[in-house]
Amino acid sequence: MIRNILLGWFGTFLQLFLRLSWGVISIPIAVLLHLNTVEIGLVATSFYIGYVISSIPWGLVIDKIGPNKAITISALILVPFNLLLFFSLNSYVLLVVVYLIDGLVAAAIFPSAMKIVAISHSDGSKFTFYIALVESAAPITTLLLSLIATILLHLWKFVYLLMAIGFLLLGILSAKINPNVTSTEIRKSLKIIFDKRIALSTLIRLGELWATWGTTTWIFPMLILYKDISPSLSALFLLLFGIGQLVGIISVDRLVQLVGTIKVILLNLIGFIIISLLLTISNDNLILSEAFLLGIFSFSYRPPTDSLIMKISGGGSAGTSIGYANAISQIGTMIAPTVVGLVLYLTKSFTFSMIALDIGCIISVISLIILETWL
C-alpha cells in the first residue's frame, strides 16, 4: 500500500502547488491584468468556492468507487484547464473561472489520499504518522515555492504547463493501481455528516485552514508590499516558514503519543497566535527567526485534527468525513485570502492583516475546548 500512499502524496502536492503558487505568481499577473489586492484575493477565493461546493459529493463518490478512480478522473480533467492558462491568460474573468473549475475538480484528490491511508492504516499505531506523511506535501510545496519564488516572478506561465504535465502523469499512474477497497453505501456515509462531533471537529479544521492558507497565500506579497522587505528576504522567510512546517509535521506523531491529540492541537493554535503577533513588531532579523516558529505552529495541528475526524467516522466512511470536513473547513480557506486582501486594501496595515489571520485560531480554540467535553 505504500505506493498508493506515495501516489496520494503526489496528488496532494500537485493540487497544493496549483493553489499555493498563486501567492507568488499573483504579483506579475496582477501587473499584467492591473489587479488590486481584493481582485488578487478573489482569484484564490474562487478556487476554494469550487473546492467547497464539490467536496461532499466527491467524498461520497470516493467511498463508492474508490480513491484511485476518483484521482484519475480528477487529474485528467485538470490537464486541459491548466494548458488553457499557459497558452492564453489575457482576461481576469478567464482566470477566475478556471480557478473555480480547478477547485471543483481538485477537491477529489486530498480526500482520496486520506481514504487510502484509512484503508491501510486506520487500526495501526502509526495512523497519525501516515496522515502526516501525506500532509507533508504542504510544507514541501511551501519550501519549493520559497526556493523558486524569484524565478516564478519572471517565468510564472510555466507553473500552468508543469501542472498540466504533473496531473497527466498522476492520472496515468493512478489508473494503473487498484487498491483493495470496499464500496460503502451512500446512505451509510451520509450519516457521518450529522454527527455533532464531526461537525465540531470540522469547525476546528475551518479555523486552522483560515490561519494556515491565509498566511501561506499572503505572507510573501505582504512582506514585500506592506513590511518593505526585499523579494529575496521574503523568499528566505518563506523558506524558513516551510522548513518549520516540515519539522513540525515530522515530529507531530511523536508529540501526539507523548501528550495526546487535543493538547497538541491546542498548543499549536496558541503558538501561532503568539508568533503572528510578534511578527507585527519585529525587525528584519527577528522576522526571519520567527518564520521558522510560525511554520511549526501553522501546520502541526493538521494531522492530529484529520486523524481525529477519521477515527470518529471510521475507515469505511473516511472519504465522506474528510470530504465533508473539506467542504465546511475550506470556507475558512475560501474567506481568509479575500478578508486579508480587504483588510490590506482598507488599512494598508501588516498588523491588522495578521490579526485577521488569528481569528481562525480563536475559532479553533473555542471549538476544541467544547469538543473535548464531548469525547
Coordinates of C-alpha atoms in Angstrom, one line a residue:
M1 CA 0.0 0.0 0.0
I2 CA 3.0 2.3 0.3
R3 CA 2.9 3.1 -3.4
N4 CA -0.7 4.1 -3.0
I5 CA 0.2 6.5 -0.2
L6 CA 3.0 7.9 -2.3
L7 CA 0.5 8.4 -5.1
G8 CA -1.8 10.2 -2.7
W9 CA 1.2 12.4 -1.6
F10 CA 2.0 13.3 -5.2
G11 CA -1.6 14.2 -6.0
T12 CA -1.9 16.3 -2.8
F13 CA 1.4 18.0 -3.7
L14 CA 0.1 18.9 -7.2
Q15 CA -3.2 20.4 -6.1
L16 CA -1.4 22.3 -3.3
F17 CA 1.2 23.7 -5.7
L18 CA -1.6 24.8 -8.1
R19 CA -3.3 26.9 -5.4
L20 CA -0.4 28.0 -3.3
S21 CA 1.7 29.2 -6.2
W22 CA -0.9 31.9 -6.7
G23 CA 0.7 33.6 -3.6
V24 CA 3.8 34.1 -5.7
I25 CA 2.7 34.4 -9.3
S26 CA -0.2 36.8 -8.3
I27 CA 2.4 39.6 -8.3
P28 CA 3.3 39.5 -12.0
I29 CA -0.2 38.5 -13.1
A30 CA -1.6 41.5 -11.1
V31 CA 0.7 43.8 -13.0
L32 CA -0.3 42.2 -16.3
L33 CA -4.0 42.4 -15.7
H34 CA -4.0 45.6 -13.5
L35 CA -5.5 43.9 -10.4
N36 CA -5.9 45.4 -6.9
T37 CA -5.5 43.4 -3.7
V38 CA -9.2 42.5 -3.5
E39 CA -9.1 41.1 -7.0
I40 CA -6.0 39.1 -6.2
G41 CA -7.7 37.6 -3.2
L42 CA -10.8 36.8 -5.2
V43 CA -8.8 34.5 -7.5
A44 CA -7.7 32.3 -4.6
T45 CA -11.2 32.5 -3.2
S46 CA -12.7 31.3 -6.5
F47 CA -10.6 28.1 -6.2
Y48 CA -11.9 27.5 -2.7
I49 CA -15.5 28.2 -3.7
G50 CA -15.3 25.3 -6.2
Y51 CA -13.4 23.2 -3.6
V52 CA -16.2 23.7 -1.0
I53 CA -19.1 23.1 -3.4
S54 CA -17.7 19.7 -4.6
S55 CA -16.0 18.3 -1.6
I56 CA -19.0 16.5 -0.1
P57 CA -20.1 15.0 -3.5
W58 CA -16.5 13.9 -4.1
G59 CA -16.3 12.3 -0.6
L60 CA -19.4 10.2 -1.3
V61 CA -18.1 9.2 -4.8
I62 CA -14.7 8.2 -3.3
D63 CA -16.3 5.9 -0.7
K64 CA -18.4 4.4 -3.5
I65 CA -15.9 3.9 -6.4
G66 CA -12.6 4.0 -4.6
P67 CA -9.9 6.7 -4.2
N68 CA -7.7 5.8 -7.2
K69 CA -10.5 6.0 -9.7
A70 CA -11.5 9.4 -8.2
I71 CA -7.9 10.6 -8.5
T72 CA -7.7 9.5 -12.2
I73 CA -10.9 11.3 -13.1
S74 CA -9.9 14.5 -11.3
A75 CA -6.3 14.6 -12.6
L76 CA -7.2 14.1 -16.3
I77 CA -9.9 16.8 -16.2
L78 CA -7.4 19.3 -14.7
V79 CA -4.9 18.9 -17.6
P80 CA -6.7 21.0 -20.3
F81 CA -7.6 23.8 -18.0
N82 CA -4.0 24.4 -16.9
L83 CA -2.9 24.3 -20.5
L84 CA -5.5 27.0 -21.2
L85 CA -3.9 29.4 -18.8
F86 CA -0.5 28.6 -20.1
F87 CA -1.4 29.4 -23.7
S88 CA -4.0 32.2 -23.2
L89 CA -4.1 34.3 -20.0
N90 CA -5.5 37.7 -21.1
S91 CA -8.6 38.1 -19.1
Y92 CA -9.4 38.4 -15.4
V93 CA -12.7 36.7 -15.9
L94 CA -11.0 33.7 -17.5
L95 CA -8.5 33.5 -14.6
V96 CA -11.3 33.4 -12.0
V97 CA -13.4 30.9 -13.9
V98 CA -10.5 28.5 -14.5
Y99 CA -9.5 28.6 -10.8
L100 CA -13.1 28.0 -9.9
I101 CA -13.2 24.9 -12.1
D102 CA -9.8 23.8 -10.8
G103 CA -11.3 23.9 -7.3
L104 CA -14.4 21.9 -8.2
V105 CA -12.2 19.2 -9.7
A106 CA -9.2 19.1 -7.4
A107 CA -11.4 18.6 -4.4
A108 CA -11.3 14.9 -5.1
I109 CA -7.6 14.5 -4.5
F110 CA -6.9 15.1 -0.8
P111 CA -9.9 13.1 0.5
S112 CA -8.8 10.2 -1.8
A113 CA -5.3 10.3 -0.3
M114 CA -6.8 10.3 3.2
K115 CA -9.1 7.4 2.2
I116 CA -6.0 5.4 1.0
V117 CA -4.4 5.9 4.5
A118 CA -7.7 4.9 6.2
I119 CA -7.9 1.7 4.1
S120 CA -4.5 0.5 5.1
H121 CA -3.6 2.0 8.5
S122 CA -6.6 3.2 10.4
D123 CA -6.2 0.5 13.1
G124 CA -2.4 0.9 13.4
S125 CA -0.4 2.9 15.9
K126 CA 1.2 4.9 13.0
F127 CA -2.1 6.2 11.7
T128 CA -1.2 9.8 12.6
F129 CA 2.2 9.3 11.1
Y130 CA 0.9 8.2 7.7
I131 CA -1.6 11.1 7.7
A132 CA 1.4 13.4 8.5
L133 CA 3.3 11.8 5.7
V134 CA 0.7 12.7 3.1
E135 CA 0.2 16.2 4.6
S136 CA 3.9 16.8 4.4
A137 CA 3.2 17.7 0.8
A138 CA 2.1 21.1 2.1
P139 CA 5.4 22.2 3.8
I140 CA 7.4 20.7 0.9
T141 CA 5.3 22.7 -1.5
T142 CA 6.0 25.8 0.5
L143 CA 9.7 25.0 0.6
L144 CA 9.8 24.5 -3.1
L145 CA 8.0 27.8 -3.8
S146 CA 10.4 29.7 -1.5
L147 CA 13.3 28.3 -3.5
I148 CA 11.9 29.3 -6.9
A149 CA 9.8 32.3 -5.9
T150 CA 12.0 34.9 -7.5
I151 CA 12.3 32.7 -10.7
L152 CA 8.5 32.4 -10.9
L153 CA 8.1 36.2 -10.8
H154 CA 9.5 36.1 -14.4
L155 CA 8.5 32.6 -15.6
W156 CA 5.1 32.4 -14.0
K157 CA 3.4 30.9 -17.1
F158 CA 5.4 27.7 -16.8
V159 CA 3.5 26.9 -13.5
Y160 CA 0.5 26.0 -15.6
L161 CA 2.5 23.9 -18.1
L162 CA 4.1 22.0 -15.3
M163 CA 0.8 21.5 -13.6
A164 CA -0.7 20.1 -16.8
I165 CA 2.2 17.6 -17.2
G166 CA 2.0 16.7 -13.5
F167 CA -1.7 16.0 -13.5
L168 CA -1.4 13.9 -16.7
L169 CA 1.2 11.8 -15.0
L170 CA -0.9 11.5 -11.9
G171 CA -3.9 10.3 -13.9
I172 CA -1.9 7.7 -15.7
L173 CA -0.2 6.3 -12.6
S174 CA -3.5 6.3 -10.6
A175 CA -5.3 4.4 -13.3
K176 CA -2.7 1.6 -13.1
I177 CA -3.1 1.0 -9.3
N178 CA -6.2 -0.8 -7.9
P179 CA -6.2 -0.8 -4.1
N180 CA -8.3 -3.2 -2.0
V181 CA -11.4 -1.0 -1.2
T182 CA -14.9 -2.0 -0.2
S183 CA -17.7 0.1 -1.6
T184 CA -19.6 2.0 1.1
E185 CA -23.3 2.7 0.8
I186 CA -24.0 6.4 0.3
R187 CA -26.8 6.3 2.8
K188 CA -24.4 5.0 5.5
S189 CA -21.8 7.6 4.6
L190 CA -24.3 10.4 4.8
K191 CA -24.9 9.6 8.5
I192 CA -21.4 10.9 9.2
I193 CA -22.4 14.4 8.2
F194 CA -24.9 14.6 11.1
D195 CA -22.5 13.5 13.8
K196 CA -22.1 16.6 16.1
R197 CA -18.5 15.5 16.9
I198 CA -17.6 15.5 13.2
A199 CA -19.3 18.9 12.8
L200 CA -17.3 20.4 15.7
S201 CA -14.1 18.8 14.6
T202 CA -14.7 20.3 11.2
L203 CA -15.1 23.8 12.8
I204 CA -11.7 23.3 14.4
R205 CA -10.3 22.5 11.0
L206 CA -12.0 25.6 9.5
G207 CA -10.2 27.9 11.8
E208 CA -6.9 26.0 11.2
L209 CA -7.2 26.4 7.4
W210 CA -8.2 30.1 7.8
A211 CA -4.8 30.7 9.6
T212 CA -2.7 28.3 7.5
W213 CA -3.7 29.1 4.0
G214 CA -4.5 32.8 4.6
T215 CA -0.8 33.1 5.8
T216 CA 0.6 31.0 3.0
T217 CA -1.3 32.8 0.3
W218 CA -0.5 36.3 1.5
I219 CA 2.8 36.3 3.6
F220 CA 5.2 36.6 0.6
P221 CA 3.4 39.7 -1.0
M222 CA 2.6 41.2 2.4
L223 CA 6.2 41.2 3.5
I224 CA 7.2 42.9 0.2
L225 CA 4.4 45.4 -0.2
Y226 CA 3.5 46.2 3.5
K227 CA 6.6 45.5 5.5
D228 CA 9.1 46.8 3.0
I229 CA 11.0 43.5 3.0
S230 CA 13.0 42.7 -0.2
P231 CA 11.8 39.9 -2.5
S232 CA 14.9 37.9 -1.7
L233 CA 14.5 38.3 2.0
S234 CA 10.8 37.5 1.7
A235 CA 11.7 34.3 -0.2
L236 CA 14.0 33.4 2.6
F237 CA 11.2 33.9 5.1
L238 CA 9.0 31.6 3.0
L239 CA 11.9 29.0 3.0
L240 CA 12.2 29.1 6.8
F241 CA 8.5 29.1 7.2
G242 CA 8.3 25.9 5.0
I243 CA 11.2 24.3 6.9
G244 CA 9.3 24.9 10.2
Q245 CA 6.2 23.3 8.7
L246 CA 8.1 20.3 7.7
V247 CA 9.9 19.9 11.1
G248 CA 6.6 20.3 12.8
I249 CA 4.8 17.7 10.7
I250 CA 7.6 15.2 11.1
S251 CA 7.6 15.4 14.9
V252 CA 3.8 15.7 15.4
D253 CA 3.2 11.9 15.6
R254 CA 5.7 11.5 18.5
L255 CA 4.3 14.6 20.2
V256 CA 0.7 13.2 20.0
Q257 CA 2.0 9.9 21.6
L258 CA 3.5 11.9 24.5
V259 CA 0.8 14.5 25.3
G260 CA -2.3 13.5 23.4
T261 CA -4.1 14.7 20.3
I262 CA -6.1 17.5 21.9
K263 CA -3.2 19.1 23.7
V264 CA -1.0 19.1 20.5
I265 CA -3.7 20.9 18.6
L266 CA -4.2 23.5 21.3
L267 CA -0.5 24.2 21.8
N268 CA 0.0 24.8 18.1
L269 CA -3.0 27.1 17.8
I270 CA -1.8 29.2 20.8
G271 CA 1.7 29.2 19.4
F272 CA 0.5 30.5 16.0
I273 CA -1.3 33.4 17.7
I274 CA 1.7 34.4 19.8
I275 CA 4.2 34.3 16.9
S276 CA 1.9 36.1 14.4
L277 CA 1.5 39.0 16.8
L278 CA 5.3 39.1 17.5
L279 CA 5.8 39.5 13.7
T280 CA 4.0 42.8 13.7
I281 CA 6.6 44.4 16.0
S282 CA 9.7 42.7 14.8
N283 CA 12.6 44.0 12.7
D284 CA 14.1 42.2 9.7
N285 CA 16.4 39.9 11.7
L286 CA 13.7 38.9 14.2
I287 CA 11.2 38.2 11.5
L288 CA 13.5 35.6 10.0
S289 CA 13.9 33.8 13.3
E290 CA 10.2 33.9 13.9
A291 CA 9.5 32.5 10.4
F292 CA 10.6 29.0 11.5
L293 CA 8.4 29.0 14.6
L294 CA 5.4 30.3 12.6
G295 CA 5.9 27.4 10.2
I296 CA 5.9 24.9 13.0
F297 CA 2.8 26.2 14.6
S298 CA 1.0 26.8 11.3
F299 CA 0.7 23.2 10.3
S300 CA 1.3 20.8 13.2
Y301 CA -2.3 20.9 14.2
R302 CA -3.5 19.4 10.8
P303 CA -2.5 15.7 11.1
P304 CA -3.9 15.2 14.6
T305 CA -7.1 17.0 13.6
D306 CA -7.6 14.9 10.4
S307 CA -6.8 11.8 12.4
L308 CA -9.4 12.7 15.0
I309 CA -12.0 13.2 12.3
M310 CA -11.4 9.9 10.6
K311 CA -11.2 8.0 13.9
I312 CA -14.7 9.3 14.8
S313 CA -16.1 8.4 11.4
G314 CA -14.4 5.0 10.9
G315 CA -12.3 4.0 7.9
G316 CA -15.3 2.9 5.8
S317 CA -16.6 6.5 5.7
A318 CA -13.2 8.2 5.6
G319 CA -13.8 9.7 2.2
T320 CA -17.1 11.2 3.2
S321 CA -15.9 12.5 6.6
I322 CA -12.8 14.2 5.1
G323 CA -14.9 15.4 2.1
Y324 CA -17.4 16.9 4.5
A325 CA -14.6 18.4 6.6
N326 CA -13.0 19.8 3.4
A327 CA -16.3 21.3 2.3
I328 CA -17.0 23.1 5.5
S329 CA -13.5 23.9 6.7
Q330 CA -12.4 25.2 3.3
I331 CA -14.8 28.0 3.9
G332 CA -12.1 29.3 6.1
T333 CA -9.6 28.9 3.3
M334 CA -12.1 30.5 0.9
I335 CA -12.8 33.6 3.0
A336 CA -9.3 34.2 4.5
P337 CA -7.5 35.4 1.3
T338 CA -10.2 37.9 0.5
V339 CA -10.6 39.1 4.1
V340 CA -6.9 39.7 4.3
G341 CA -6.9 41.4 0.9
L342 CA -9.8 43.6 2.1
V343 CA -8.1 44.5 5.4
L344 CA -4.9 45.4 3.4
Y345 CA -7.0 47.5 1.0
L346 CA -8.7 49.4 3.7
T347 CA -5.9 49.8 6.3
K348 CA -2.6 49.2 4.4
S349 CA -1.6 47.6 7.7
F350 CA 0.5 44.5 8.2
T351 CA -0.6 44.4 11.8
F352 CA -4.3 44.3 11.1
S353 CA -3.8 41.6 8.5
M354 CA -2.1 39.3 10.9
I355 CA -4.9 39.9 13.5
A356 CA -7.3 38.9 10.8
L357 CA -5.5 35.6 10.4
D358 CA -5.6 35.0 14.1
I359 CA -9.4 35.0 14.0
G360 CA -9.2 31.5 12.6
C361 CA -7.1 30.2 15.5
I362 CA -9.5 31.7 18.0
I363 CA -12.4 29.9 16.3
S364 CA -10.5 26.6 16.6
V365 CA -9.5 27.1 20.2
I366 CA -13.1 27.7 21.3
S367 CA -14.4 24.7 19.2
L368 CA -11.6 22.4 20.6
I369 CA -12.5 23.2 24.2
I370 CA -16.1 22.3 23.5
L371 CA -15.3 19.1 21.6
E372 CA -13.1 17.9 24.5
T373 CA -16.1 17.7 26.7
W374 CA -18.0 15.6 24.1
L375 CA -15.3 12.9 23.6

